[in-house]
N, CA and C of each residue as an Amber inpcrd file, in Angstrom:
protein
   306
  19.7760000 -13.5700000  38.9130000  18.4210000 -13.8620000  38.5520000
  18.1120000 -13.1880000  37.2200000  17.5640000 -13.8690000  36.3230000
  16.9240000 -13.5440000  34.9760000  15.8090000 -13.3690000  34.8460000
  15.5430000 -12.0750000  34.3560000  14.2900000 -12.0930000  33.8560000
  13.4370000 -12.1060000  32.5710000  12.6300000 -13.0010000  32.2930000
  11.9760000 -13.3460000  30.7380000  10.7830000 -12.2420000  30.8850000
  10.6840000 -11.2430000  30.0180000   9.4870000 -10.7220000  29.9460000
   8.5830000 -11.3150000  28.7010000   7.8810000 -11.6660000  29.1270000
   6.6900000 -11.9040000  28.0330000   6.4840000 -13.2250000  27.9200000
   7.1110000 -14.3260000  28.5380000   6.8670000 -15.6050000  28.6810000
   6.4770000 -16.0210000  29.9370000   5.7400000 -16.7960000  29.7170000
   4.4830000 -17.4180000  30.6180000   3.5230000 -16.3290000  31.1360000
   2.2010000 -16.6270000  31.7730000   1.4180000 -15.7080000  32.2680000
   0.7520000 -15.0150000  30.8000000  -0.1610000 -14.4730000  31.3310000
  -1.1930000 -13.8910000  30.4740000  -0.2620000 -12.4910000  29.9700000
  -1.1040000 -12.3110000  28.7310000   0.0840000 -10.7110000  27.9280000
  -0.9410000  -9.9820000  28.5090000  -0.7830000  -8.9180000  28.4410000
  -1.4640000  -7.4010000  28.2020000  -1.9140000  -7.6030000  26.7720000
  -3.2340000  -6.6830000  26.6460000  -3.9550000  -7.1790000  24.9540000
  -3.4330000  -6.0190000  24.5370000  -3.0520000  -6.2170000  23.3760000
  -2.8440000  -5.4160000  22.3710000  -3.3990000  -4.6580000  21.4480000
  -3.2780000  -3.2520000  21.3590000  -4.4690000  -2.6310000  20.1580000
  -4.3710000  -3.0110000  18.8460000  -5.0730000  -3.1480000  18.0840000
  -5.1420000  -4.0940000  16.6990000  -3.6670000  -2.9110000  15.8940000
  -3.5070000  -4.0170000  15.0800000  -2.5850000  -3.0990000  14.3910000
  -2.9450000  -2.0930000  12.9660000  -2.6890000  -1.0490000  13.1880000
  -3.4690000  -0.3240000  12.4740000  -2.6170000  -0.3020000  10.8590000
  -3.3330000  -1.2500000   9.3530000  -2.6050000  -1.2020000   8.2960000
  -2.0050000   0.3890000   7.6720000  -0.7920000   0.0720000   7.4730000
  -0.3980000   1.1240000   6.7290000  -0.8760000   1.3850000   5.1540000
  -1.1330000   2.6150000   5.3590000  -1.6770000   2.7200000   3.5330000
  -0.7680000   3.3800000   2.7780000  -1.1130000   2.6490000   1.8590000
  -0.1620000   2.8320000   0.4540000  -0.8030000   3.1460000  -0.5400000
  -0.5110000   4.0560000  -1.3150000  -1.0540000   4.1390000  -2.7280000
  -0.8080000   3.5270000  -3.7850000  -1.5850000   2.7490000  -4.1820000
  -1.3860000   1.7190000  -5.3910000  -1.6300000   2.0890000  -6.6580000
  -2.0750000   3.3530000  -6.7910000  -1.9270000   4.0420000  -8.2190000
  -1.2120000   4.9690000  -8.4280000   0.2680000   5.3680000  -6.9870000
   1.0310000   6.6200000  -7.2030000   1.7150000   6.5360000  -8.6870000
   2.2380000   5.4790000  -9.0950000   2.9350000   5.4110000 -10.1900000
   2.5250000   5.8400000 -11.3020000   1.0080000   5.9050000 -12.0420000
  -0.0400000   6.1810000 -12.4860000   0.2920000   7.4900000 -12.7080000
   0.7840000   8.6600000 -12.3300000   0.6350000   9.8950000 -12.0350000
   2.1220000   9.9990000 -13.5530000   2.8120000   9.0950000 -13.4810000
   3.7820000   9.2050000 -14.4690000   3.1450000   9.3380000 -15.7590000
   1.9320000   8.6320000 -15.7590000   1.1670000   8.6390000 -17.3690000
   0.7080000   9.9390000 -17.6930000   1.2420000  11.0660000 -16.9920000
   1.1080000  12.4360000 -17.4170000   2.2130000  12.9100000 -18.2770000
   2.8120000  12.4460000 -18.1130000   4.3650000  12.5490000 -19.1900000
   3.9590000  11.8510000 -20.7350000   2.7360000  11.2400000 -21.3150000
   2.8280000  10.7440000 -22.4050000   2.8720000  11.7620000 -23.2530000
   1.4160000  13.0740000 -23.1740000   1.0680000  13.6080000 -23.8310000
   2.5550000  14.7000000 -24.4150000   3.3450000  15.1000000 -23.3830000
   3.9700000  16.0550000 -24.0600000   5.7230000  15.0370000 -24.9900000
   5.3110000  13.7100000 -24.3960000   6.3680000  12.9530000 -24.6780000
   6.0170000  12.4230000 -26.3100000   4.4740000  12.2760000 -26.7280000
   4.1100000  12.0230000 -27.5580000   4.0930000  13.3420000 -28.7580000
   4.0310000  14.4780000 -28.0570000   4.1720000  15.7710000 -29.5260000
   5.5290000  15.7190000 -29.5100000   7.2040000  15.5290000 -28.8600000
   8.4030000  15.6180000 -29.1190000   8.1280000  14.4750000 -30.0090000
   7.8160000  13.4960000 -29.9840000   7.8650000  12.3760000 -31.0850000
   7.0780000  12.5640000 -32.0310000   6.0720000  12.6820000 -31.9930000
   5.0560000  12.7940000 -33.2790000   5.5680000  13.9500000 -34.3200000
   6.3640000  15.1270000 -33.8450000   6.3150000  16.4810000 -34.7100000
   7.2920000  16.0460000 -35.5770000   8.5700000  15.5690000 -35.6940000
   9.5720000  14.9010000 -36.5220000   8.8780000  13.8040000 -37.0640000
   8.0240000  13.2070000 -36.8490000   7.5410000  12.0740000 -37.8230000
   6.6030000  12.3510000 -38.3640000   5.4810000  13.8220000 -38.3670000
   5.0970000  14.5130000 -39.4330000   6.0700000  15.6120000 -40.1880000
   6.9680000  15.9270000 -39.7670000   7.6820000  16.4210000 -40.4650000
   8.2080000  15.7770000 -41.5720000   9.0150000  14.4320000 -41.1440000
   9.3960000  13.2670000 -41.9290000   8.4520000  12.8750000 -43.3270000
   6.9910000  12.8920000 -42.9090000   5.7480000  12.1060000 -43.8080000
   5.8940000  13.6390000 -45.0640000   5.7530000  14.5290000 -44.3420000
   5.6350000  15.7600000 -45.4320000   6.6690000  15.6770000 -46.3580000
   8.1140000  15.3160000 -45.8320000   9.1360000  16.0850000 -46.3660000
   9.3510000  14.6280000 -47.8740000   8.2730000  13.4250000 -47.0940000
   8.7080000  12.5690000 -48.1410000   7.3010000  12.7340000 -49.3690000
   6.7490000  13.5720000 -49.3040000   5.1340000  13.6380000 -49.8290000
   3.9920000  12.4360000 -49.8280000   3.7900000  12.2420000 -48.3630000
   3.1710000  11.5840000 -48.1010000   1.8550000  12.8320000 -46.8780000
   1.6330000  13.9680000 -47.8570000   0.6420000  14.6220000 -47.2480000
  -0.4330000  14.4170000 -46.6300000  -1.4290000  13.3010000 -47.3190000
  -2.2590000  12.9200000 -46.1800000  -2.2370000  12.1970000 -45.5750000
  -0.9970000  11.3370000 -44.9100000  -0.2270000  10.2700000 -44.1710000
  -0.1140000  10.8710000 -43.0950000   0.1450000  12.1970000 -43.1980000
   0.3270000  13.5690000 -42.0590000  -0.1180000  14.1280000 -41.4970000
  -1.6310000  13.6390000 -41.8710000  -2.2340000  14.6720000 -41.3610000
  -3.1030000  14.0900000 -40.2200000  -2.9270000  12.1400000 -40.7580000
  -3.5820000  11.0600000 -39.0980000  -3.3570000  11.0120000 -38.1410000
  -1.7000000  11.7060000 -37.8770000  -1.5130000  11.5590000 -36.4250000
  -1.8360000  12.7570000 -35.4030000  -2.5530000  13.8140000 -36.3740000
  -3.0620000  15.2310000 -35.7550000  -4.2420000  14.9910000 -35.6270000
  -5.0680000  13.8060000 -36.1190000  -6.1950000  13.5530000 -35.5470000
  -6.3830000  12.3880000 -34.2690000  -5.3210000  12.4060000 -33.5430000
  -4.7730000  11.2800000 -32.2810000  -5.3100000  11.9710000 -31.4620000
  -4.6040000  12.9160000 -30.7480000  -5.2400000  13.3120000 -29.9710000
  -6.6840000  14.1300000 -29.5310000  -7.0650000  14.2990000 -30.7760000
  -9.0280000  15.2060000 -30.3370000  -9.8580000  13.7630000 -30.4670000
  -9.5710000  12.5750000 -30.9490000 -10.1090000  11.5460000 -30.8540000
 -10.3020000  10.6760000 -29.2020000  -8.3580000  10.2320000 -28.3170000
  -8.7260000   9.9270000 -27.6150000  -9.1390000  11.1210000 -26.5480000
  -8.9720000  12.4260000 -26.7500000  -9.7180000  13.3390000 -25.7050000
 -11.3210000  13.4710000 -25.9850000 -11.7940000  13.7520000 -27.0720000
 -13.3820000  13.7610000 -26.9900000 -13.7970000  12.1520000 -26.8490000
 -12.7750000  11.4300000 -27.4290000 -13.8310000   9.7570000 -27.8400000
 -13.5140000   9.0390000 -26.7760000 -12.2700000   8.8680000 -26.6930000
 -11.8150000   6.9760000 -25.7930000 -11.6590000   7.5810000 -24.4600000
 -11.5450000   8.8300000 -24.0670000 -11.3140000   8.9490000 -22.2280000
 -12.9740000   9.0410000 -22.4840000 -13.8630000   9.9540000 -22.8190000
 -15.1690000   9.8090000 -22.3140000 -16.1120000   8.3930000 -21.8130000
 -15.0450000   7.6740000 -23.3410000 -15.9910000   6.1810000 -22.7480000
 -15.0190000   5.6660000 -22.0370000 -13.9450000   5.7190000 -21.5140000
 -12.9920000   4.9470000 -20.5830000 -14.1010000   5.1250000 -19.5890000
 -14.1520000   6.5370000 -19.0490000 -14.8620000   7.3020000 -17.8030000
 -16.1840000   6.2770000 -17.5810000 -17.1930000   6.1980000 -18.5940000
 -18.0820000   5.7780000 -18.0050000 -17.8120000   4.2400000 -18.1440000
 -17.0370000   3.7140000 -18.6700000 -16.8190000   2.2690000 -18.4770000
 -16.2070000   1.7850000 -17.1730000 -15.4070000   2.7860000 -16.0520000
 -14.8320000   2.0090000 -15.0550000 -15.4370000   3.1350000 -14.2250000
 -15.7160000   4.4970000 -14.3560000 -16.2690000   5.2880000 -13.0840000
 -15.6310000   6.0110000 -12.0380000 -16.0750000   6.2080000 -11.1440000
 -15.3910000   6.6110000 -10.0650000 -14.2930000   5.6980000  -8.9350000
 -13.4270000   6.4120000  -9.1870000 -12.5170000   5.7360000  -8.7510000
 -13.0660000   4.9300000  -6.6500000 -13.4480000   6.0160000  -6.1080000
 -13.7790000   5.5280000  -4.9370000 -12.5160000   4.7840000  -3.6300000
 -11.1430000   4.7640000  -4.2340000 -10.0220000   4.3260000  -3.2630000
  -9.4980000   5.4630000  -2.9420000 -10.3260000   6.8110000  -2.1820000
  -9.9100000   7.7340000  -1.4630000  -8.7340000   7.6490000  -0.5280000
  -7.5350000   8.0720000  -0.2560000  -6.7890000   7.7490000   1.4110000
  -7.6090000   8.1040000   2.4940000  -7.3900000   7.0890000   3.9490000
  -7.9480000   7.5830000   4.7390000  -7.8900000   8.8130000   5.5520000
  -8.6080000   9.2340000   6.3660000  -8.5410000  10.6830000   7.1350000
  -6.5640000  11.0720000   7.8900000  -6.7640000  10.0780000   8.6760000
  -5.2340000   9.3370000   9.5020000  -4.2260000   9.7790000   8.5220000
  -4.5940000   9.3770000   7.4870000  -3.5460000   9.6610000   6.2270000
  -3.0490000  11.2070000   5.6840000  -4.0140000  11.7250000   5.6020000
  -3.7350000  13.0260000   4.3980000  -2.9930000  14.0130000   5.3870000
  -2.7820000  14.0100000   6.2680000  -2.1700000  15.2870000   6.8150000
  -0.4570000  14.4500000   6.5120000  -0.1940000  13.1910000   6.5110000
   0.8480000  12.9180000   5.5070000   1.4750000  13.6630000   4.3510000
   0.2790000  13.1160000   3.4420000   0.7720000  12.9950000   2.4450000
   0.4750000  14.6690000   2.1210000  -0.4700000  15.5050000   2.4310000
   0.0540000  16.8710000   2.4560000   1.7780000  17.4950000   2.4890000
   2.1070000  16.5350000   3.4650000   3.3570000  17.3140000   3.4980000
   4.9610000  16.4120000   2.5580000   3.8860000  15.4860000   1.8130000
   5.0790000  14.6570000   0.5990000   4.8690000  15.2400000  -0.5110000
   6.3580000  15.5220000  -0.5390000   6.8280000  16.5820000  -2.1980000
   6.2640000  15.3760000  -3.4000000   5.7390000  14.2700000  -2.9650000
   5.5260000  13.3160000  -4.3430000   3.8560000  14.0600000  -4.3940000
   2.9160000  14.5390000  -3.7720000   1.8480000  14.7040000  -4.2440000
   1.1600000  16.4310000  -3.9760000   2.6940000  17.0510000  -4.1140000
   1.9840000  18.7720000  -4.0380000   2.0050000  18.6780000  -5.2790000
């Protein structure tokens, strides 16, 4: 004798399935690597502008960064706001213990 479980007859109900969350901006966290990736590059290519006497050619890319830190993140900020895609409660005792977000 065979037995089919789960065919014919009424199921037992099932608790909804609870979505797994994912972070959709972990990758995002890499765009912290520009700033120090951008002075290894920038310092040889003012070095370069000087050494060819192109002195005040040299002196634009030292005004890059106090521009987008006082100018373009302030208005980024108020142009998109608060982010508001917190993880849920269920979640953080997770991701507490993932070496991707100590």
């Amino acid at each position: 004798m065979t037995t089919q479980i789960g065919s014919g007859g009424p199921e037992a109900p099932r608790p909804p399935e609870v979505e797994e969350w994912r972070d959709k901006k972990g990758y995002l966290w890499l765009m912290g690597l520009i700033a120090p990736t951008a002075l290894v590059v920038m310092l040889p290519l003012i070095w370069g502008m000087n050494q060819l006497g192109w002195h005040a050619a040299a002196q634009v890319p030292l005004w890059i960064g106090p521009i987008l830190l006082y100018v373009l993140l302030p208005l980024l900020d108020l142009r998109f706001g608060p982010d508001g895609q917190n993880p849920p409660d269920e979640v953080t005792d997770r991701l507490e213990n993932d070496k991707y977000y100590r």
